[in-house]
Amino acid sequence: MAMARASSGLQYPERFYAAASYVGLDGSNSPTKALTAKFAKSTALLLYTLYQQATIGPCNIPEPSSWKIVEHSKWASWNQLGNMSSTEAMRLFVKILEVWYSRASNSFVEAEPVIDVQMNHNSKVGPVVENGNSYPETKTIPTDNGSQVGTQDKDVVVEGFSSVEVYDQWIAPPVSGQRPRARYEHGAAVVQDKLYIYGGNHNGRYLNDLHVLDLRSWTWSRVEAKAEVESTNSSSTPMLSPCAGHSLIPWDSKLLSIGGHTKDPSESIQVKVFDLQTATWSTLKTYGKPPVSRGGQSVTSVGKTLVIFGGQDAKRTLLNDLHILDLETLTWDEIEAAGLPPSPRSDHAAAVHAERYLLIFGGGSHATCYNDLHVLDLQTMEWSRPTQLGEKPTPRAGHAGATVGENWFIVGGGDNKSGVSETVVLNMSTLTWSVVTSVQERIPVASEGLSLVVSSYDGEDVLVSFGGYSGRYHNEVYVLKPSHKSTLQSKLVENSIPDSVSAVHNATNATRDVESEFEAGNEGKIKELVIDNGDFTKPKGDLLTVLKAEKDELETTLSNEKLHTLKLQQELADAEARNSDLSKELQSVRGQLASEQSRCFKLEVEVAELGQKLQTIGTLQKELELLQRQKAVSEQAALSAKQRQGSGGMWGWLAGTPQSPNADDD
């Protein structure tokens, strides 16, 4: 089929029919076959229902039988559109294709999107020319849920960090100043565009130095910190205990160093405070029962509290206990959560989603590394292991994680054999894993004990990695600019579709009612958010540009939510089909089992009868032997009597004369 073109300059309905003709819905083919030949099942189902709504109208056909999974899914999806007008269905149909293409062709699409390429998940787009400038070739990174993670630019020459426009690639920015000593298991935190690095481990030696990297000038400097004198009678400056495996958390204009392995560990965990204004370390006085001293734990900031999980104590005992430190009252509280907690571990990664769900990924014991994902609902205090989508990451420990909106990036780590070279991301709303990029082995971002933080550069989020150990200790800085623009989208989803933020919790419930969620959260928003693109074909001011950008963000969010909902519907239908097959197989097995039980009963009866017959045969055999012996005795007696009769009478017997052979004849 010749390449179709549907420009936003066309008017409706011609614009809709041009887009429909492009995807093969020109009336010559079956709508379902034409769509599934090009798109993923979830996208094809959404486009099919919008096409039916636009060309036929609201669904008025009877509901198919529930065992017809595919037909029932198509009917349910179409029926959920309700009384949406034909024009609205046309506009949403075209907009979904435009959003799909705009992702496939990166961010170089003009204000008027154009459907101009074959849109499949693995399409490659050649060099793009815009305003006379040629941009490098890009490639899309598909995920298992049918949407693209983002784009990667290829063959980009890095001449300086300020000129880099590449996404989803680790680069080493040109830094200046005296770098910190190479290390791993250090603490890292960002405060006001400054990256602070504290402590760590180098050649088995714990460190207590503090360094800062200005993320605007990319200049290192060492902070001459001092410890607070506890006694006024002491004139000497106390030394801060070196540590590694601790957590560094920003708190107002301070830094909190929590836990960590030290040469002379205390019984309970220590919280050190660094005042950025006075450059002074002090010990935070807390109340309640503090956790036991440990290192390799995770510390996650949730509102005005810190959630501490796991780690390894001074006796090398692995832990999986849960504690909370209230930063307002400075009080410790040990939590006894319901459900099955993660196994004891250290060097794992933790993140919080929607200020409610604590996620724990990976970590290790003394001999085993994990790749399991656990979720703690901080409202109900219950652990769960949700179902995950996409390719599950390999086991690892010593990795680092950071969140950008609803996306959780995981970098580095190892499995006691080699470092992990892939940078993966978990969408915490859909629990879908995908790979962002890969690096060569033995470089810092593929090492253990590295740190990862989120900052901003030129108005965009960036991930900053430092240090690590991959056979040697590192002190390099690497930066990745993620293509995931979900910081704004995450807020929109939280505000407009409240149910979506609980996807982490609902993913553990296989009976989630996706149809009611679709009706409550999406049906009305389709009508509210679908805006005629003709209103923005020629923006004439900054206000129109801003409004168009907001409109695109909202419609992209809506299409993503619909795609996710339809995917869940399809998964539910598949699960029901599998359940039906398993039920049939179970009934068949039960029938076979009943038949075998009946057969076994008959065999037992036959065995009992044969046993009785054997007993009867034994009795008869004994009687036969007795009769045979009696017969033998009778025959012997008869023979003896006969011999006596034929012996010649008494005189012959007395004389001992034998009987003549012919006596009988005579």
Coordinates of N, CA and C in Angstrom, one line a residue, residues 256-420:
L256 N 21.4 14.6 56.4 CA 21.3 13.6 57.4 C 22.1 12.3 56.9
S257 N 23.1 11.9 57.7 CA 23.8 10.7 57.4 C 23.3 9.6 58.4
I258 N 22.7 8.6 57.8 CA 22.0 7.6 58.7 C 22.7 6.2 58.5
G259 N 23.0 5.6 59.7 CA 23.6 4.3 59.7 C 25.0 4.2 59.1
G260 N 25.3 3.0 58.6 CA 26.6 2.8 57.9 C 27.5 1.9 58.8
H261 N 28.4 1.3 58.1 CA 29.4 0.5 58.8 C 30.6 1.3 59.3
T262 N 31.0 1.1 60.5 CA 32.1 1.9 61.1 C 33.1 0.9 61.7
K263 N 34.2 1.4 62.0 CA 35.3 0.6 62.7 C 34.8 0.2 64.1
D264 N 34.3 1.1 64.8 CA 33.8 0.8 66.2 C 32.3 1.1 66.2
P265 N 31.4 0.2 65.8 CA 30.0 0.4 65.7 C 29.4 0.5 67.1
S266 N 28.3 1.3 67.1 CA 27.5 1.5 68.3 C 26.4 0.4 68.3
E267 N 25.7 0.3 69.4 CA 24.6 -0.6 69.5 C 23.4 -0.3 68.7
S268 N 23.1 1.0 68.7 CA 21.9 1.5 67.9 C 22.4 2.4 66.7
I269 N 21.5 2.5 65.8 CA 21.8 3.3 64.6 C 22.1 4.8 65.0
Q270 N 23.0 5.4 64.3 CA 23.3 6.8 64.6 C 22.9 7.7 63.4
V271 N 22.4 8.8 63.7 CA 21.9 9.8 62.7 C 22.8 11.1 62.9
K272 N 23.6 11.4 61.9 CA 24.5 12.5 62.0 C 23.9 13.6 61.1
V273 N 24.0 14.9 61.6 CA 23.5 16.0 60.9 C 24.6 17.0 60.4
F274 N 24.6 17.3 59.1 CA 25.6 18.3 58.7 C 24.8 19.6 58.3
D275 N 25.2 20.7 59.0 CA 24.6 22.0 58.7 C 25.3 22.6 57.6
L276 N 24.6 22.9 56.5 CA 25.3 23.4 55.3 C 25.7 24.9 55.5
Q277 N 25.1 25.6 56.4 CA 25.5 27.0 56.7 C 26.7 27.1 57.5
T278 N 26.8 26.2 58.6 CA 27.9 26.3 59.5 C 29.0 25.3 59.2
A279 N 28.7 24.4 58.2 CA 29.7 23.3 57.8 C 30.1 22.5 59.1
T280 N 29.1 22.2 59.9 CA 29.4 21.5 61.1 C 28.6 20.2 61.2
W281 N 29.3 19.1 61.6 CA 28.6 17.8 61.9 C 28.2 17.7 63.3
S282 N 27.0 17.2 63.6 CA 26.6 16.9 64.9 C 25.7 15.7 64.9
T283 N 25.5 15.2 66.1 CA 24.6 14.0 66.3 C 23.2 14.4 66.6
L284 N 22.3 13.8 65.8 CA 20.9 14.2 66.0 C 20.3 13.4 67.2
K285 N 19.7 14.1 68.1 CA 19.1 13.5 69.3 C 17.7 13.0 68.9
T286 N 17.5 11.7 69.0 CA 16.2 11.1 68.7 C 15.6 10.5 70.0
Y287 N 14.3 10.1 69.8 CA 13.6 9.6 71.0 C 13.0 8.2 70.5
G288 N 12.5 7.5 71.5 CA 12.0 6.2 71.2 C 13.1 5.1 71.1
K289 N 12.7 4.0 70.6 CA 13.7 2.9 70.5 C 14.3 2.9 69.1
P290 N 15.6 3.3 68.9 CA 16.2 3.3 67.6 C 16.5 1.9 67.1
P291 N 16.6 1.7 65.8 CA 17.0 0.4 65.3 C 18.4 0.0 65.7
V292 N 18.8 -1.2 65.5 CA 20.1 -1.7 65.8 C 21.0 -1.1 64.7
S293 N 22.3 -0.9 65.1 CA 23.3 -0.3 64.1 C 23.4 -1.2 62.9
R294 N 23.5 -0.6 61.7 CA 23.6 -1.4 60.5 C 24.1 -0.5 59.4
G295 N 24.4 -1.2 58.3 CA 24.8 -0.6 57.0 C 24.2 -1.3 55.9
G296 N 24.2 -0.7 54.7 CA 23.6 -1.3 53.5 C 22.1 -1.3 53.5
Q297 N 21.5 -0.5 54.4 CA 20.0 -0.4 54.5 C 19.5 0.6 53.5
S298 N 18.2 0.7 53.3 CA 17.6 1.7 52.5 C 16.9 2.7 53.4
V299 N 17.0 4.0 53.0 CA 16.3 5.0 53.7 C 15.6 5.9 52.7
T300 N 14.3 5.9 52.9 CA 13.4 6.6 51.9 C 12.7 7.7 52.6
S301 N 12.7 8.9 51.9 CA 12.0 10.0 52.5 C 10.5 10.0 52.0
V302 N 9.6 10.0 53.0 CA 8.1 10.0 52.6 C 7.5 11.1 53.4
G303 N 7.2 12.2 52.8 CA 6.7 13.3 53.5 C 7.7 13.8 54.5
K304 N 7.3 13.9 55.8 CA 8.1 14.3 56.9 C 8.6 13.1 57.7
T305 N 8.7 12.0 57.1 CA 9.2 10.8 57.8 C 10.3 10.1 56.9
L306 N 11.1 9.3 57.6 CA 12.1 8.5 56.9 C 11.7 7.0 57.2
V307 N 11.7 6.2 56.1 CA 11.4 4.8 56.2 C 12.7 4.0 56.1
I308 N 13.1 3.3 57.1 CA 14.4 2.5 57.0 C 14.0 1.0 56.9
F309 N 14.6 0.3 56.0 CA 14.4 -1.1 55.8 C 15.7 -1.9 55.6
G310 N 15.8 -3.0 56.3 CA 16.8 -4.0 56.0 C 18.2 -3.5 56.4
G311 N 19.2 -4.1 55.7 CA 20.6 -3.9 56.0 C 21.3 -5.0 56.6
Q312 N 22.5 -4.8 57.1 CA 23.3 -5.8 57.8 C 23.9 -5.2 59.0
D313 N 23.8 -5.8 60.2 CA 24.3 -5.2 61.4 C 25.8 -5.5 61.6
A314 N 26.4 -5.1 62.7 CA 27.8 -5.2 62.9 C 28.3 -6.7 63.0
K315 N 27.4 -7.6 63.3 CA 27.7 -9.0 63.4 C 27.4 -9.7 62.0
R316 N 27.2 -9.0 61.0 CA 27.0 -9.5 59.6 C 25.6 -10.2 59.6
T317 N 24.7 -9.9 60.4 CA 23.4 -10.5 60.4 C 22.5 -9.7 59.5
L318 N 21.9 -10.4 58.5 CA 21.0 -9.7 57.6 C 19.7 -9.4 58.2
L319 N 19.1 -8.2 57.9 CA 17.9 -7.8 58.5 C 16.8 -7.5 57.5
N320 N 15.6 -7.6 57.9 CA 14.4 -7.2 57.1 C 13.4 -6.5 57.9
D321 N 13.8 -5.8 59.0 CA 12.9 -5.1 59.9 C 12.6 -3.7 59.3
L322 N 11.6 -3.1 59.8 CA 11.0 -1.8 59.2 C 10.9 -0.8 60.3
H323 N 11.5 0.4 60.1 CA 11.4 1.4 61.2 C 11.1 2.7 60.5
I324 N 10.5 3.6 61.2 CA 10.1 5.0 60.7 C 10.6 6.0 61.7
L325 N 11.3 7.0 61.2 CA 11.7 8.2 62.0 C 10.9 9.4 61.6
D326 N 10.2 9.9 62.5 CA 9.4 11.1 62.3 C 10.3 12.3 62.5
L327 N 10.5 13.1 61.4 CA 11.4 14.2 61.4 C 10.8 15.4 62.2
E328 N 9.6 15.4 62.5 CA 9.0 16.5 63.3 C 9.2 16.3 64.8
T329 N 8.9 15.1 65.2 CA 9.1 14.7 66.6 C 10.4 14.0 66.9
L330 N 11.1 13.7 65.9 CA 12.4 12.9 66.0 C 12.2 11.7 66.8
T331 N 11.2 11.0 66.6 CA 10.8 9.8 67.3 C 10.9 8.6 66.4
W332 N 11.5 7.5 66.9 CA 11.6 6.2 66.2 C 10.3 5.4 66.5
D333 N 9.9 4.6 65.5 CA 8.8 3.7 65.6 C 9.1 2.5 64.8
E334 N 9.0 1.3 65.4 CA 9.2 0.1 64.7 C 7.8 -0.4 64.2
I335 N 7.8 -0.8 63.0 CA 6.6 -1.2 62.3 C 6.5 -2.7 62.1
E336 N 5.4 -3.3 62.5 CA 5.1 -4.7 62.3 C 4.0 -4.7 61.2
A337 N 4.5 -4.8 59.9 CA 3.6 -4.8 58.8 C 3.0 -6.2 58.5
A338 N 1.8 -6.2 58.0 CA 1.2 -7.5 57.6 C 1.7 -8.0 56.3
G339 N 1.3 -9.2 55.9 CA 1.8 -9.8 54.7 C 3.2 -10.4 54.8
L340 N 3.7 -10.9 53.7 CA 5.0 -11.5 53.7 C 6.1 -10.5 53.3
P341 N 7.0 -10.1 54.2 CA 8.0 -9.1 53.9 C 9.1 -9.7 53.1
P342 N 9.9 -8.8 52.5 CA 11.1 -9.3 51.7 C 12.0 -10.1 52.7
S343 N 12.7 -11.0 52.1 CA 13.7 -11.8 52.9 C 14.8 -10.9 53.4
P344 N 15.5 -11.2 54.5 CA 16.6 -10.3 55.0 C 17.6 -10.1 53.9
R345 N 18.0 -8.8 53.8 CA 18.9 -8.4 52.7 C 19.6 -7.1 53.0
S346 N 20.6 -6.8 52.2 CA 21.3 -5.5 52.2 C 21.6 -5.1 50.8
D347 N 22.0 -3.8 50.7 CA 22.5 -3.3 49.3 C 21.4 -3.4 48.3
H348 N 20.1 -3.1 48.7 CA 19.0 -3.1 47.8 C 18.7 -1.7 47.4
A349 N 17.6 -1.5 46.6 CA 17.2 -0.2 46.2 C 15.7 0.0 46.7
A350 N 15.4 1.2 47.0 CA 14.0 1.5 47.5 C 13.6 2.9 46.9
A351 N 12.2 3.0 46.7 CA 11.6 4.2 46.2 C 10.2 4.3 46.7
V352 N 9.7 5.5 46.6 CA 8.3 5.7 47.1 C 7.5 6.2 45.9
H353 N 6.3 5.7 45.7 CA 5.4 6.2 44.6 C 4.1 6.7 45.2
A354 N 3.7 7.9 44.7 CA 2.5 8.6 45.1 C 2.4 8.8 46.6
E355 N 3.6 9.0 47.3 CA 3.6 9.2 48.7 C 2.9 8.1 49.5
R356 N 2.7 6.9 48.9 CA 2.0 5.9 49.6 C 2.6 4.5 49.5
Y357 N 3.2 4.2 48.4 CA 3.8 2.9 48.2 C 5.3 2.8 48.2
L358 N 5.8 2.0 49.1 CA 7.3 1.8 49.2 C 7.6 0.6 48.4
L359 N 8.6 0.8 47.5 CA 9.0 -0.3 46.6 C 10.4 -0.7 47.0
I360 N 10.6 -2.0 47.1 CA 11.9 -2.6 47.4 C 12.3 -3.5 46.3
F361 N 13.5 -3.3 45.7 CA 13.9 -4.1 44.6 C 15.4 -4.6 44.8
G362 N 15.5 -6.0 44.6 CA 16.9 -6.6 44.6 C 17.5 -6.6 45.9
G363 N 18.8 -6.6 45.9 CA 19.6 -6.7 47.1 C 20.3 -8.1 47.2
G364 N 21.0 -8.3 48.3 CA 21.6 -9.6 48.4 C 21.8 -10.1 49.8
S365 N 22.0 -11.4 49.9 CA 22.4 -12.0 51.2 C 23.9 -12.3 51.1
H366 N 24.4 -13.2 52.0 CA 25.8 -13.5 51.9 C 26.2 -14.2 50.7
A367 N 25.3 -14.9 50.1 CA 25.7 -15.8 48.9 C 24.7 -15.6 47.7
T368 N 23.6 -14.9 47.9 CA 22.6 -14.8 46.9 C 22.2 -13.4 46.6
C369 N 22.0 -13.1 45.3 CA 21.4 -11.8 44.9 C 20.0 -12.0 44.4
Y370 N 19.2 -11.0 44.6 CA 17.8 -11.1 44.3 C 17.4 -10.1 43.2
N371 N 16.2 -10.4 42.5 CA 15.6 -9.5 41.6 C 14.1 -9.4 41.8
D372 N 13.7 -9.7 43.0 CA 12.3 -9.6 43.4 C 11.9 -8.2 43.7
L373 N 10.6 -7.9 43.5 CA 10.0 -6.6 43.8 C 8.9 -6.7 44.8
H374 N 9.0 -6.0 45.9 CA 8.1 -6.0 47.0 C 7.5 -4.6 47.2
V375 N 6.2 -4.5 47.5 CA 5.6 -3.2 47.7 C 4.9 -3.2 49.1
L376 N 5.2 -2.1 49.8 CA 4.5 -1.9 51.1 C 3.6 -0.7 51.0
D377 N 2.3 -1.0 51.3 CA 1.3 0.1 51.3 C 1.4 0.8 52.7
L378 N 1.9 2.0 52.6 CA 2.2 2.8 53.9 C 0.9 3.2 54.6
Q379 N -0.2 3.1 54.0 CA -1.5 3.4 54.7 C -2.0 2.2 55.4
T380 N -2.0 1.0 54.8 CA -2.5 -0.2 55.4 C -1.3 -1.0 56.1
M381 N -0.1 -0.6 55.8 CA 1.1 -1.3 56.4 C 1.0 -2.8 56.1
E382 N 0.9 -3.1 54.8 CA 0.8 -4.5 54.3 C 1.7 -4.7 53.1
W383 N 2.5 -5.8 53.2 CA 3.5 -6.1 52.1 C 2.7 -6.9 51.1
S384 N 3.2 -6.8 49.8 CA 2.6 -7.6 48.7 C 3.7 -7.7 47.7
R385 N 3.5 -8.7 46.8 CA 4.4 -8.9 45.7 C 3.6 -8.8 44.4
P386 N 3.6 -7.6 43.8 CA 2.7 -7.4 42.6 C 3.2 -8.1 41.3
T387 N 2.3 -8.2 40.4 CA 2.6 -8.8 39.1 C 3.3 -7.7 38.3
Q388 N 4.4 -8.1 37.6 CA 5.2 -7.1 36.9 C 5.1 -7.4 35.4
L389 N 5.2 -6.4 34.6 CA 5.2 -6.5 33.1 C 6.5 -6.2 32.6
G390 N 6.7 -6.6 31.3 CA 8.0 -6.4 30.7 C 9.0 -7.4 31.1
E391 N 10.3 -7.2 30.6 CA 11.3 -8.2 31.0 C 11.9 -7.9 32.3
K392 N 11.8 -8.8 33.2 CA 12.3 -8.6 34.6 C 13.8 -8.5 34.6
P393 N 14.3 -7.5 35.4 CA 15.8 -7.4 35.5 C 16.5 -8.6 36.1
T394 N 17.7 -8.7 35.8 CA 18.5 -9.8 36.4 C 18.8 -9.5 37.9
P395 N 19.1 -10.6 38.7 CA 19.4 -10.4 40.1 C 20.6 -9.5 40.2
R396 N 20.6 -8.6 41.3 CA 21.7 -7.7 41.5 C 21.7 -7.2 43.0
A397 N 22.8 -6.7 43.4 CA 23.0 -6.0 44.7 C 24.0 -4.9 44.5
G398 N 23.9 -3.9 45.4 CA 24.8 -2.8 45.3 C 24.4 -1.8 44.2
H399 N 23.2 -1.9 43.6 CA 22.8 -1.0 42.6 C 22.2 0.3 43.2
A400 N 21.9 1.3 42.4 CA 21.4 2.5 42.8 C 20.2 2.9 42.1
G401 N 19.3 3.6 42.7 CA 18.0 4.0 42.0 C 17.6 5.4 42.3
A402 N 16.9 6.0 41.3 CA 16.4 7.4 41.5 C 15.1 7.5 40.7
T403 N 14.2 8.3 41.1 CA 12.9 8.5 40.5 C 12.8 9.8 39.8
V404 N 12.2 9.7 38.6 CA 11.8 10.9 37.8 C 10.4 10.8 37.5
G405 N 9.5 11.5 38.3 CA 8.1 11.4 38.1 C 7.7 10.0 38.6
E406 N 7.0 9.3 37.7 CA 6.5 7.9 38.0 C 7.5 6.9 37.5
N407 N 8.7 7.2 37.1 CA 9.7 6.3 36.5 C 10.8 6.1 37.5
W408 N 11.1 4.9 37.8 CA 12.2 4.5 38.7 C 13.4 3.9 38.0
F409 N 14.5 4.7 37.9 CA 15.6 4.2 37.2 C 16.6 3.4 38.1
I410 N 17.0 2.3 37.6 CA 17.9 1.4 38.4 C 19.2 1.3 37.6
V411 N 20.3 1.6 38.2 CA 21.6 1.6 37.6 C 22.6 0.7 38.3
G412 N 23.5 0.0 37.6 CA 24.6 -0.7 38.2 C 24.2 -1.9 39.0
G413 N 25.1 -2.2 39.9 CA 24.9 -3.4 40.8 C 25.7 -4.6 40.2
G414 N 25.7 -5.7 40.9 CA 26.4 -6.9 40.4 C 25.7 -8.1 41.1
D415 N 26.2 -9.3 40.6 CA 25.6 -10.6 41.0 C 26.7 -11.5 41.6
N416 N 27.7 -11.0 42.1 CA 28.9 -11.7 42.7 C 29.8 -12.3 41.6
K417 N 29.4 -12.1 40.3 CA 30.2 -12.5 39.2 C 30.6 -11.4 38.3
S418 N 29.7 -10.5 37.9 CA 30.0 -9.4 37.1 C 29.1 -8.3 37.4
G419 N 29.4 -7.1 36.9 CA 28.5 -5.9 37.0 C 27.4 -5.9 36.0
V420 N 26.4 -5.2 36.3 CA 25.2 -5.1 35.4 C 25.4 -3.9 34.5

